[in-house]
């Protein structure tokens, strides 16, 4: 392993030189990443095929183009995002200038994940660079082909003094976490997230943790089950279920279960035909994860669709389990695979109670023709994101923050939210050098007259539409 202390000292020296704080440097690096994506589309797509058997459409839409669009959004708005943000002032500060200045933290560590090894690795990188940070980028070694490509390509397109790539496994990650960073951004599972947080605590380093959890689906009895099946099976089976916001399990009334299964069968057949032979169906990342998923299938509910596993091909068939109980293994952990359990419930209230007994999920999906059903879940549960009558689509809207809550994550990103994540919001108050008579009221000796005057100047009242409200106080 390289000497990471020396590497990070070099990055800190580059940051302290001020080069990364300029608009010109940030713009040039972002342009470099755009060129990287455009000139290496075919190689990136092949790496994704090698790592996950990712079909060309999924590689383009969910990886390359998603990242490219986020990057262009950042490039188009960077100058505005860098501008000071004016804030309201009270009477005491009427003659002052007050604003928020977003400034970079310093040297950031960005740790990617293997399931979307381009998108999840480079989108945080865009925001870290846009905010003016130096970066250590750590791709996931489990997606080995993609990690190797990033290791080779990024130094060709970005400033080597300010951006470094570390490719490796647990030893490299462990060594990196012993170093002092100014910000850590990690995407992965909750167990490792706790390790990251413990390491960050040593230096009180702020973190963003993009984790996961069991994202539930509730299907109301008045739903169009064909629509539900198409949207749920799509969300569950993209990337063979290896998506942090994939629908994890379904709750519905028992009398809906068989009808929903039949509609899901039709959707799976329409999408893939024979999934084992389909060029549009991904594979599981490695043998360890495949065996974990197989164990969940074998110990839970009734297999009514799929269940086939081919270890040599790292293939798990689209699988549906019915009559699943809360105590079944498949309900004890995030599935992260193409397995859809259906757990019967009596009503929406029972589903809400079940959700609230567990950890807060990264996403929640509710299907109904009645908006009041969605409102009931929205008002009485908590999750990172919430989607009514679809799955996963909120992640593609860059104006929405993407992130978890509780054990499903800390912080958020996408678009300007990434820029804000990697920026410290510095409070700035500028006062003229003079006018001492205007502020002398704050100095001792304290008198009743001073107290009354300060009270009058600073007292806030509910807005009534009067003069002070019109002035913005």
CSV table of C-alpha atoms in Angstrom, one decimal:
chain,number,residue,atom,x,y,z
A,1,UNK,CA,0.0,0.0,0.0
A,2,UNK,CA,1.0,3.6,-0.6
A,3,UNK,CA,1.9,6.0,2.2
A,4,UNK,CA,-1.5,7.6,2.6
A,5,UNK,CA,-0.3,10.1,5.1
A,6,UNK,CA,2.1,11.5,2.6
A,7,UNK,CA,-0.6,11.5,-0.1
A,8,UNK,CA,-3.1,13.3,2.1
A,9,UNK,CA,-0.5,15.8,3.2
A,10,UNK,CA,0.1,16.6,-0.5
A,11,UNK,CA,-3.6,17.1,-1.1
A,12,UNK,CA,-3.9,19.3,2.0
A,13,UNK,CA,-0.9,21.4,0.7
A,14,UNK,CA,-2.7,21.8,-2.7
A,15,UNK,CA,-5.9,22.8,-1.0
A,16,UNK,CA,-4.2,25.3,1.2
A,17,UNK,CA,-2.7,26.9,-1.9
A,18,UNK,CA,-6.2,28.1,-2.7
A,19,UNK,CA,-6.2,26.6,-6.3
A,20,UNK,CA,-9.4,24.6,-5.8
A,21,UNK,CA,-11.4,27.6,-4.5
A,22,UNK,CA,-11.4,29.3,-7.9
A,23,UNK,CA,-14.4,29.0,-10.3
A,24,UNK,CA,-11.9,28.3,-13.1
A,25,UNK,CA,-10.3,25.3,-11.4
A,26,UNK,CA,-13.7,23.8,-10.5
A,27,UNK,CA,-15.1,24.3,-14.0
A,28,UNK,CA,-12.0,22.8,-15.6
A,29,UNK,CA,-12.2,19.6,-13.5
A,30,UNK,CA,-15.9,19.2,-14.2
A,31,UNK,CA,-15.3,19.6,-17.9
A,32,UNK,CA,-12.6,16.9,-17.6
A,33,UNK,CA,-15.1,14.5,-16.1
A,34,UNK,CA,-17.5,15.2,-18.9
A,35,UNK,CA,-14.8,14.4,-21.4
A,36,UNK,CA,-14.0,11.3,-19.5
A,37,UNK,CA,-17.6,10.0,-19.6
A,38,UNK,CA,-18.0,11.0,-23.3
A,39,UNK,CA,-14.7,9.5,-24.6
A,40,UNK,CA,-15.0,6.3,-22.6
A,41,UNK,CA,-18.7,5.3,-22.9
A,42,UNK,CA,-18.0,1.9,-24.5
A,43,UNK,CA,-15.3,1.0,-22.0
A,44,UNK,CA,-17.4,1.9,-19.1
A,45,UNK,CA,-20.4,0.0,-20.5
A,46,UNK,CA,-18.2,-3.1,-20.9
A,47,UNK,CA,-16.8,-2.8,-17.4
A,48,UNK,CA,-20.4,-2.8,-16.1
A,49,UNK,CA,-21.2,-5.8,-18.2
A,50,UNK,CA,-18.1,-7.6,-16.8
A,51,UNK,CA,-19.0,-6.8,-13.2
A,52,UNK,CA,-22.8,-7.2,-13.1
A,53,UNK,CA,-23.8,-8.4,-16.6
A,54,UNK,CA,-25.5,-5.0,-16.8
A,55,UNK,CA,-27.4,-4.6,-20.0
A,56,UNK,CA,-26.5,-1.7,-22.3
A,57,UNK,CA,-29.7,0.3,-21.5
A,58,UNK,CA,-29.2,0.0,-17.8
A,59,UNK,CA,-25.6,1.0,-18.1
A,60,UNK,CA,-26.5,4.0,-20.2
A,61,UNK,CA,-29.6,5.2,-18.3
A,62,UNK,CA,-28.7,4.4,-14.7
A,63,UNK,CA,-25.0,4.9,-14.8
A,64,UNK,CA,-23.4,6.9,-17.6
A,65,UNK,CA,-26.3,9.2,-18.6
A,66,UNK,CA,-27.5,9.7,-15.1
A,67,UNK,CA,-24.1,10.7,-14.0
A,68,UNK,CA,-23.6,12.9,-17.1
A,69,UNK,CA,-26.9,14.8,-16.5
A,70,UNK,CA,-26.0,15.4,-12.9
A,71,UNK,CA,-22.6,16.7,-14.0
A,72,UNK,CA,-24.1,19.1,-16.6
A,73,UNK,CA,-26.6,20.3,-14.0
A,74,UNK,CA,-23.7,21.1,-11.8
A,75,UNK,CA,-21.7,22.8,-14.5
A,76,UNK,CA,-24.6,24.9,-15.7
A,77,UNK,CA,-25.3,26.2,-12.2
A,78,UNK,CA,-21.9,26.3,-10.5
A,79,UNK,CA,-21.4,30.0,-10.8
A,80,UNK,CA,-24.8,30.8,-9.2
A,81,UNK,CA,-24.2,28.2,-6.4
A,82,UNK,CA,-20.9,29.8,-5.5
A,83,UNK,CA,-22.5,33.2,-5.0
A,84,UNK,CA,-23.1,34.5,-1.5
A,85,UNK,CA,-26.6,33.9,-0.2
A,86,UNK,CA,-28.2,37.0,1.2
A,87,UNK,CA,-30.2,36.6,4.4
A,88,UNK,CA,-32.9,38.7,6.2
A,89,UNK,CA,-31.8,41.2,8.8
A,90,UNK,CA,-33.3,42.9,11.8
A,91,UNK,CA,-33.2,46.5,12.9
A,92,UNK,CA,-30.0,46.0,14.8
A,93,UNK,CA,-28.3,45.0,11.6
A,94,UNK,CA,-30.1,47.2,9.1
A,95,UNK,CA,-26.8,48.9,8.1
A,96,UNK,CA,-24.8,45.7,7.9
A,97,UNK,CA,-24.2,43.2,5.1
A,98,UNK,CA,-25.1,39.6,6.1
A,99,UNK,CA,-24.8,36.5,3.9
A,100,UNK,CA,-23.9,32.9,3.8
A,101,UNK,CA,-20.7,32.0,2.0
A,102,UNK,CA,-20.4,28.4,1.0
A,103,UNK,CA,-16.8,27.2,1.3
A,104,UNK,CA,-15.1,23.8,0.8
A,105,UNK,CA,-14.3,21.6,3.8
A,106,UNK,CA,-10.8,20.7,2.6
A,107,UNK,CA,-9.8,17.1,1.8
A,108,UNK,CA,-12.8,14.8,1.3
A,109,UNK,CA,-12.9,11.0,1.1
A,110,UNK,CA,-15.5,9.6,-1.3
A,111,UNK,CA,-16.2,5.9,-1.0
A,112,UNK,CA,-18.3,4.3,-3.8
A,113,UNK,CA,-20.4,1.2,-3.9
A,114,UNK,CA,-20.4,-1.8,-6.2
A,115,UNK,CA,-24.0,-2.0,-7.3
A,116,UNK,CA,-24.0,1.2,-9.4
A,117,UNK,CA,-20.2,1.5,-9.5
A,118,UNK,CA,-20.1,4.5,-11.8
A,119,UNK,CA,-23.1,6.6,-10.7
A,120,UNK,CA,-22.6,6.1,-7.0
A,121,UNK,CA,-18.9,6.8,-7.2
A,122,UNK,CA,-18.7,9.8,-9.5
A,123,UNK,CA,-21.8,11.8,-8.6
A,124,UNK,CA,-20.5,12.6,-5.1
A,125,UNK,CA,-17.1,13.4,-6.7
A,126,UNK,CA,-18.8,16.0,-8.9
A,127,UNK,CA,-20.2,17.8,-5.9
A,128,UNK,CA,-17.0,17.6,-3.9
A,129,UNK,CA,-15.0,19.2,-6.8
A,130,UNK,CA,-17.7,21.7,-7.5
A,131,UNK,CA,-17.6,22.8,-3.8
A,132,UNK,CA,-13.8,23.3,-4.1
A,133,UNK,CA,-12.5,20.3,-2.2
A,134,UNK,CA,-9.5,18.0,-2.9
A,135,UNK,CA,-10.7,14.4,-3.1
A,136,UNK,CA,-9.5,10.9,-2.4
A,137,UNK,CA,-11.8,8.6,-4.4
A,138,UNK,CA,-12.2,5.0,-3.3
A,139,UNK,CA,-14.2,2.9,-5.8
A,140,UNK,CA,-15.6,-0.5,-4.6
A,141,UNK,CA,-13.2,-3.3,-5.2
A,142,UNK,CA,-16.1,-5.7,-5.6
A,143,UNK,CA,-16.9,-4.2,-9.0
A,144,UNK,CA,-13.3,-4.8,-10.1
A,145,UNK,CA,-13.4,-3.9,-13.8
A,146,UNK,CA,-15.1,-0.6,-13.1
A,147,UNK,CA,-12.8,0.3,-10.2
A,148,UNK,CA,-9.7,-0.5,-12.4
A,149,UNK,CA,-11.1,1.8,-15.2
A,150,UNK,CA,-11.7,4.7,-12.8
A,151,UNK,CA,-8.2,4.2,-11.3
A,152,UNK,CA,-6.7,4.5,-14.8
A,153,UNK,CA,-8.9,7.1,-16.3
A,154,UNK,CA,-9.4,9.8,-13.6
A,155,UNK,CA,-5.7,10.8,-13.4
A,156,UNK,CA,-5.8,11.4,-17.2
A,157,UNK,CA,-8.6,13.9,-17.0
A,158,UNK,CA,-8.3,15.6,-13.6
A,159,UNK,CA,-5.7,17.6,-11.6
A,160,UNK,CA,-3.5,14.9,-10.1
A,161,UNK,CA,-2.4,17.2,-7.3
A,162,UNK,CA,-5.9,17.6,-6.1
A,163,UNK,CA,-7.7,14.3,-6.9
A,164,UNK,CA,-6.4,10.9,-6.1
A,165,UNK,CA,-7.9,7.4,-6.7
A,166,UNK,CA,-7.2,4.6,-4.2
A,167,UNK,CA,-8.2,1.1,-5.5
A,168,UNK,CA,-8.2,-1.8,-3.1
A,169,UNK,CA,-10.0,-3.8,-0.5
A,170,UNK,CA,-10.4,-3.9,3.3
A,171,UNK,CA,-6.7,-3.2,4.1
A,172,UNK,CA,-6.6,-0.1,1.9
A,173,UNK,CA,-9.9,1.1,3.3
A,174,UNK,CA,-8.8,0.5,6.9
A,175,UNK,CA,-5.6,2.4,6.3
A,176,UNK,CA,-7.4,5.3,4.7
A,177,UNK,CA,-9.8,5.6,7.7
A,178,UNK,CA,-6.9,6.1,10.1
A,179,UNK,CA,-6.1,9.3,8.3
A,180,UNK,CA,-7.7,12.7,9.0
A,181,UNK,CA,-10.2,13.9,6.4
A,182,UNK,CA,-12.3,17.0,6.5
A,183,UNK,CA,-15.3,15.2,5.1
A,184,UNK,CA,-16.3,11.6,4.5
A,185,UNK,CA,-19.0,10.5,2.0
A,186,UNK,CA,-19.8,6.7,2.1
A,187,UNK,CA,-22.3,4.6,0.2
A,188,UNK,CA,-22.9,1.1,1.3
A,189,UNK,CA,-24.4,-1.0,4.1
A,190,UNK,CA,-25.3,0.0,7.6
A,191,UNK,CA,-22.7,-2.2,9.3
A,192,UNK,CA,-19.8,-0.6,7.4
A,193,UNK,CA,-21.5,2.8,7.9
A,194,UNK,CA,-21.1,2.4,11.7
A,195,UNK,CA,-17.3,1.6,11.1
A,196,UNK,CA,-17.0,4.8,9.0
A,197,UNK,CA,-18.7,6.8,11.7
A,198,UNK,CA,-16.5,5.5,14.5
A,199,UNK,CA,-13.4,6.4,12.4
A,200,UNK,CA,-14.8,9.8,11.7
A,201,UNK,CA,-15.5,10.4,15.4
A,202,UNK,CA,-11.7,10.3,16.1
A,203,UNK,CA,-11.4,13.7,14.4
A,204,UNK,CA,-15.0,14.9,14.6
A,205,UNK,CA,-15.1,14.6,10.8
A,206,UNK,CA,-18.6,15.3,9.3
A,207,UNK,CA,-20.0,12.4,7.3
A,208,UNK,CA,-22.7,11.6,4.8
A,209,UNK,CA,-23.8,8.0,4.9
A,210,UNK,CA,-25.9,6.7,2.1
A,211,UNK,CA,-27.1,3.3,3.4
A,212,UNK,CA,-30.2,1.3,2.7
A,213,UNK,CA,-32.8,-0.8,4.5
A,214,UNK,CA,-36.1,-2.5,3.8
A,215,UNK,CA,-38.0,-0.2,1.6
A,216,UNK,CA,-41.7,-1.2,1.9
A,217,UNK,CA,-44.5,-1.2,-0.6
A,218,UNK,CA,-48.2,-1.0,0.4
A,219,UNK,CA,-50.8,-1.9,-2.2
A,220,UNK,CA,-54.3,-0.6,-1.5
A,221,UNK,CA,-57.3,-2.7,-2.5
A,222,UNK,CA,-58.6,-0.1,-5.0
A,223,UNK,CA,-55.3,-0.2,-7.0
A,224,UNK,CA,-54.9,-1.2,-10.6
A,225,UNK,CA,-52.9,-4.4,-10.0
A,226,UNK,CA,-51.6,-4.5,-13.5
A,227,UNK,CA,-50.0,-1.1,-13.1
A,228,UNK,CA,-48.7,-2.0,-9.6
A,229,UNK,CA,-47.2,-5.2,-10.9
A,230,UNK,CA,-45.4,-3.5,-13.8
A,231,UNK,CA,-43.9,-0.8,-11.6
A,232,UNK,CA,-43.0,-2.9,-8.6
A,233,UNK,CA,-41.4,-5.7,-10.6
A,234,UNK,CA,-39.5,-3.2,-12.7
A,235,UNK,CA,-38.1,-1.5,-9.5
A,236,UNK,CA,-37.4,-4.8,-7.9
A,237,UNK,CA,-35.6,-6.4,-10.9
A,238,UNK,CA,-33.5,-3.5,-12.3
A,239,UNK,CA,-29.9,-4.5,-11.6
A,240,UNK,CA,-31.2,-7.9,-10.3
A,241,UNK,CA,-32.6,-6.1,-7.2
A,242,UNK,CA,-29.2,-4.8,-6.2
A,243,UNK,CA,-30.5,-1.3,-5.7
A,244,UNK,CA,-30.6,0.5,-2.4
A,245,UNK,CA,-34.1,1.9,-3.1
A,246,UNK,CA,-35.5,-1.2,-4.7
A,247,UNK,CA,-38.9,-2.3,-3.4
A,248,UNK,CA,-37.9,-4.7,-0.6
A,249,UNK,CA,-41.3,-6.3,0.2
A,250,UNK,CA,-45.0,-5.8,-0.4
A,251,UNK,CA,-47.8,-5.5,2.1
A,252,UNK,CA,-51.4,-6.0,0.9
A,253,UNK,CA,-54.6,-7.7,2.0
A,254,UNK,CA,-54.5,-11.4,1.8
A,255,UNK,CA,-57.3,-11.5,-0.9
A,256,UNK,CA,-55.1,-9.4,-3.2
A,257,UNK,CA,-52.0,-11.6,-2.9
A,258,UNK,CA,-52.8,-14.2,-5.6
A,259,UNK,CA,-54.1,-11.6,-8.1
A,260,UNK,CA,-51.0,-9.5,-7.6
A,261,UNK,CA,-48.8,-12.5,-8.1
A,262,UNK,CA,-50.5,-13.4,-11.4
A,263,UNK,CA,-50.0,-9.8,-12.6
A,264,UNK,CA,-46.3,-9.9,-11.6
A,265,UNK,CA,-45.8,-13.2,-13.5
A,266,UNK,CA,-47.1,-11.5,-16.6
A,267,UNK,CA,-44.8,-8.5,-16.1
A,268,UNK,CA,-41.8,-10.7,-15.6
A,269,UNK,CA,-42.5,-12.7,-18.7
A,270,UNK,CA,-43.1,-9.5,-20.7
A,271,UNK,CA,-39.8,-8.0,-19.5
A,272,UNK,CA,-37.5,-11.0,-19.7
A,273,UNK,CA,-39.1,-14.0,-21.3
A,274,UNK,CA,-36.7,-16.6,-19.8
A,275,UNK,CA,-34.7,-14.4,-17.4
A,276,UNK,CA,-31.8,-17.0,-17.4
A,277,UNK,CA,-31.3,-16.4,-21.2
A,278,UNK,CA,-32.3,-12.7,-21.3
A,279,UNK,CA,-29.7,-10.1,-22.2
A,280,UNK,CA,-31.6,-7.6,-20.1
A,281,UNK,CA,-31.3,-9.3,-16.7
A,282,UNK,CA,-28.3,-8.7,-14.5
A,283,UNK,CA,-26.3,-11.1,-12.3
A,284,UNK,CA,-25.4,-11.1,-8.7
A,285,UNK,CA,-22.1,-9.4,-7.9
A,286,UNK,CA,-20.4,-12.4,-6.3
A,287,UNK,CA,-20.9,-15.9,-4.8
A,288,UNK,CA,-21.1,-14.7,-1.2
A,289,UNK,CA,-24.1,-12.5,-2.0
A,290,UNK,CA,-25.7,-15.2,-4.1
A,291,UNK,CA,-25.5,-17.7,-1.2
A,292,UNK,CA,-26.9,-15.1,1.2
A,293,UNK,CA,-29.9,-14.5,-1.1
A,294,UNK,CA,-30.5,-18.3,-1.6
A,295,UNK,CA,-30.6,-18.7,2.1
A,296,UNK,CA,-33.3,-16.1,2.4
A,297,UNK,CA,-35.4,-17.8,-0.3
A,298,UNK,CA,-35.1,-21.2,1.3
A,299,UNK,CA,-36.1,-20.1,4.8
A,300,UNK,CA,-39.0,-17.8,4.0
A,301,UNK,CA,-42.7,-18.1,2.9
A,302,UNK,CA,-43.8,-20.0,-0.2
A,303,UNK,CA,-42.0,-19.7,-3.5
A,304,UNK,CA,-44.7,-19.1,-6.1
A,305,UNK,CA,-42.5,-17.6,-8.8
A,306,UNK,CA,-38.8,-18.4,-9.6
A,307,UNK,CA,-36.6,-19.6,-6.9
A,308,UNK,CA,-34.0,-21.0,-9.3
A,309,UNK,CA,-30.3,-20.3,-8.5
A,310,UNK,CA,-27.2,-21.0,-10.7
A,311,UNK,CA,-24.0,-20.4,-8.7
A,312,UNK,CA,-21.7,-20.8,-11.7
A,313,UNK,CA,-23.6,-18.1,-13.6
A,314,UNK,CA,-24.2,-16.0,-10.4
A,315,UNK,CA,-27.9,-16.1,-11.4
A,316,UNK,CA,-30.9,-15.8,-9.2
A,317,UNK,CA,-34.3,-16.0,-10.9
A,318,UNK,CA,-36.9,-13.3,-10.3
A,319,UNK,CA,-38.6,-14.8,-7.3
A,320,UNK,CA,-41.8,-14.1,-5.5
A,321,UNK,CA,-42.6,-15.4,-2.0
A,322,UNK,CA,-46.1,-15.4,-0.6
A,323,UNK,CA,-47.6,-15.7,3.0
A,324,UNK,CA,-44.4,-14.3,4.4
A,325,UNK,CA,-44.3,-13.6,8.1
A,326,UNK,CA,-42.5,-10.9,10.1
A,327,UNK,CA,-40.3,-13.6,11.6
A,328,UNK,CA,-39.1,-15.0,8.3
A,329,UNK,CA,-35.4,-14.5,7.5
A,330,UNK,CA,-36.3,-12.5,4.4
A,331,UNK,CA,-37.9,-9.9,6.6
A,332,UNK,CA,-34.9,-9.6,8.9
A,333,UNK,CA,-32.5,-7.9,6.6
A,334,UNK,CA,-32.3,-5.9,3.4
A,335,UNK,CA,-32.7,-8.4,0.5
A,336,UNK,CA,-30.6,-6.6,-2.1
A,337,UNK,CA,-31.5,-9.2,-4.7
A,338,UNK,CA,-34.4,-10.2,-7.1
A,339,UNK,CA,-36.7,-11.6,-4.4
A,340,UNK,CA,-40.1,-10.0,-3.6
A,341,UNK,CA,-41.8,-11.2,-0.4
A,342,UNK,CA,-45.5,-10.5,0.0
A,343,UNK,CA,-46.7,-10.1,3.6
A,344,UNK,CA,-50.4,-10.0,4.1
A,345,UNK,CA,-51.9,-7.3,6.3
A,346,UNK,CA,-55.4,-6.5,7.2
A,347,UNK,CA,-55.3,-2.8,6.5
A,348,UNK,CA,-53.2,0.3,6.1
A,349,UNK,CA,-53.0,0.9,9.8
A,350,UNK,CA,-51.4,-2.6,10.3
A,351,UNK,CA,-48.9,-1.8,7.6
A,352,UNK,CA,-48.0,1.5,9.2
A,353,UNK,CA,-47.6,-0.2,12.6
A,354,UNK,CA,-45.2,-2.8,11.0
A,355,UNK,CA,-43.1,-0.1,9.3
A,356,UNK,CA,-42.8,1.9,12.5
A,357,UNK,CA,-41.6,-1.1,14.5
A,358,UNK,CA,-38.5,-1.4,12.3
A,359,UNK,CA,-35.8,1.0,11.3
A,360,UNK,CA,-36.6,4.0,9.1
A,361,UNK,CA,-36.4,2.9,5.4
A,362,UNK,CA,-34.5,4.6,2.6
A,363,UNK,CA,-37.7,4.7,0.5
A,364,UNK,CA,-41.4,4.0,0.8
A,365,UNK,CA,-43.9,3.2,-1.9
A,366,UNK,CA,-47.7,3.4,-1.7
A,367,UNK,CA,-50.1,2.4,-4.4
A,368,UNK,CA,-53.7,3.6,-4.4
A,369,UNK,CA,-56.3,5.6,-6.4
A,370,UNK,CA,-57.0,7.4,-3.1
A,371,UNK,CA,-54.6,10.2,-2.3
A,372,UNK,CA,-55.8,10.1,1.4
A,373,UNK,CA,-54.1,6.6,1.7
A,374,UNK,CA,-50.8,8.1,0.6
A,375,UNK,CA,-51.3,11.0,3.1
A,376,UNK,CA,-51.9,8.5,5.9
A,377,UNK,CA,-48.5,6.9,5.3
A,378,UNK,CA,-46.8,10.2,4.7
A,379,UNK,CA,-48.1,11.7,8.0
A,380,UNK,CA,-47.6,8.6,10.2
A,381,UNK,CA,-44.2,7.1,9.1
A,382,UNK,CA,-40.7,8.3,8.3
A,383,UNK,CA,-38.4,7.4,5.4
A,384,UNK,CA,-35.6,8.9,3.3
A,385,UNK,CA,-37.9,9.3,0.3
A,386,UNK,CA,-41.6,8.6,-0.5
A,387,UNK,CA,-43.2,7.8,-3.8
A,388,UNK,CA,-46.9,7.5,-4.5
A,389,UNK,CA,-47.9,5.1,-7.3
A,390,UNK,CA,-44.5,4.3,-8.6
A,391,UNK,CA,-41.1,3.0,-7.4
A,392,UNK,CA,-37.5,4.5,-7.5
A,393,UNK,CA,-38.4,7.5,-9.8
A,394,UNK,CA,-37.7,10.1,-7.1
A,395,UNK,CA,-34.0,9.4,-7.4
A,396,UNK,CA,-33.9,10.7,-10.9
A,397,UNK,CA,-35.3,14.2,-10.0
A,398,UNK,CA,-32.2,16.2,-9.1
A,399,UNK,CA,-34.2,18.9,-7.4
A,400,UNK,CA,-35.1,16.4,-4.7
A,401,UNK,CA,-32.5,15.5,-2.0
A,402,UNK,CA,-31.6,11.8,-2.1
A,403,UNK,CA,-30.7,10.2,1.2
A,404,UNK,CA,-31.8,8.3,4.2
A,405,UNK,CA,-32.9,8.9,7.8
A,406,UNK,CA,-31.8,7.0,10.9
A,407,UNK,CA,-30.2,3.7,10.0
A,408,UNK,CA,-30.9,4.2,6.3
A,409,UNK,CA,-28.5,7.1,6.2
A,410,UNK,CA,-27.3,10.6,7.2
A,411,UNK,CA,-27.3,13.5,4.8
A,412,UNK,CA,-28.3,13.7,1.1
A,413,UNK,CA,-27.1,14.6,-2.4
A,414,UNK,CA,-27.9,14.9,-6.1
A,415,UNK,CA,-27.7,18.2,-8.0
A,416,UNK,CA,-27.2,21.2,-5.7
A,417,UNK,CA,-27.8,19.0,-2.7
A,418,UNK,CA,-24.4,17.4,-3.4
A,419,UNK,CA,-22.7,20.8,-3.7
A,420,UNK,CA,-24.3,21.8,-0.3
A,421,UNK,CA,-23.2,18.5,1.3
A,422,UNK,CA,-19.6,19.2,0.5
A,423,UNK,CA,-19.8,22.9,1.4
A,424,UNK,CA,-19.6,24.5,4.9
A,425,UNK,CA,-22.2,27.3,5.1
A,426,UNK,CA,-20.1,30.1,6.7
A,427,UNK,CA,-22.1,32.9,8.4
A,428,UNK,CA,-20.7,36.3,7.4
A,429,UNK,CA,-21.6,39.7,8.9
A,430,UNK,CA,-19.9,42.8,7.5
A,431,UNK,CA,-20.0,46.0,9.5
A,432,UNK,CA,-18.6,49.4,8.5
A,433,UNK,CA,-15.6,50.7,10.4
A,434,UNK,CA,-17.3,53.5,12.2
A,435,UNK,CA,-20.8,54.4,13.4
A,436,UNK,CA,-19.9,53.5,17.0
A,437,UNK,CA,-22.7,55.6,18.3
A,438,UNK,CA,-25.2,53.2,16.6
A,439,UNK,CA,-23.9,50.2,18.6
A,440,UNK,CA,-22.8,51.8,21.9
A,441,UNK,CA,-26.1,50.7,23.5
A,442,UNK,CA,-24.7,47.2,24.0
A,443,UNK,CA,-21.8,48.3,26.2
A,444,UNK,CA,-21.8,48.5,30.1
A,445,UNK,CA,-22.7,50.1,32.3
A,446,UNK,CA,-26.2,48.6,31.7
A,447,UNK,CA,-29.2,50.8,32.4
A,448,UNK,CA,-33.0,50.4,32.3
A,449,UNK,CA,-33.1,52.7,29.4
A,450,UNK,CA,-30.6,50.6,27.4
A,451,UNK,CA,-32.6,47.5,28.2
A,452,UNK,CA,-35.8,49.0,27.0
A,453,UNK,CA,-34.2,50.2,23.8
A,454,UNK,CA,-32.6,46.8,23.1
A,455,UNK,CA,-35.9,45.1,23.9
A,456,UNK,CA,-37.7,47.4,21.4
A,457,UNK,CA,-35.2,46.8,18.7
A,458,UNK,CA,-35.0,43.0,19.0
A,459,UNK,CA,-38.5,42.0,20.0
A,460,UNK,CA,-40.2,39.8,17.4
A,461,UNK,CA,-43.9,39.6,17.0
A,462,UNK,CA,-46.2,37.5,14.8
A,463,UNK,CA,-46.5,39.0,11.3
A,464,UNK,CA,-49.5,41.3,11.0
A,465,UNK,CA,-48.8,42.8,7.6
A,466,UNK,CA,-47.6,46.1,9.1
A,467,UNK,CA,-44.6,48.2,8.2
A,468,UNK,CA,-42.0,45.9,9.7
A,469,UNK,CA,-43.4,42.9,7.9
A,470,UNK,CA,-43.3,44.8,4.7
A,471,UNK,CA,-39.6,45.6,5.3
A,472,UNK,CA,-38.9,41.9,5.8
A,473,UNK,CA,-38.3,41.9,9.6
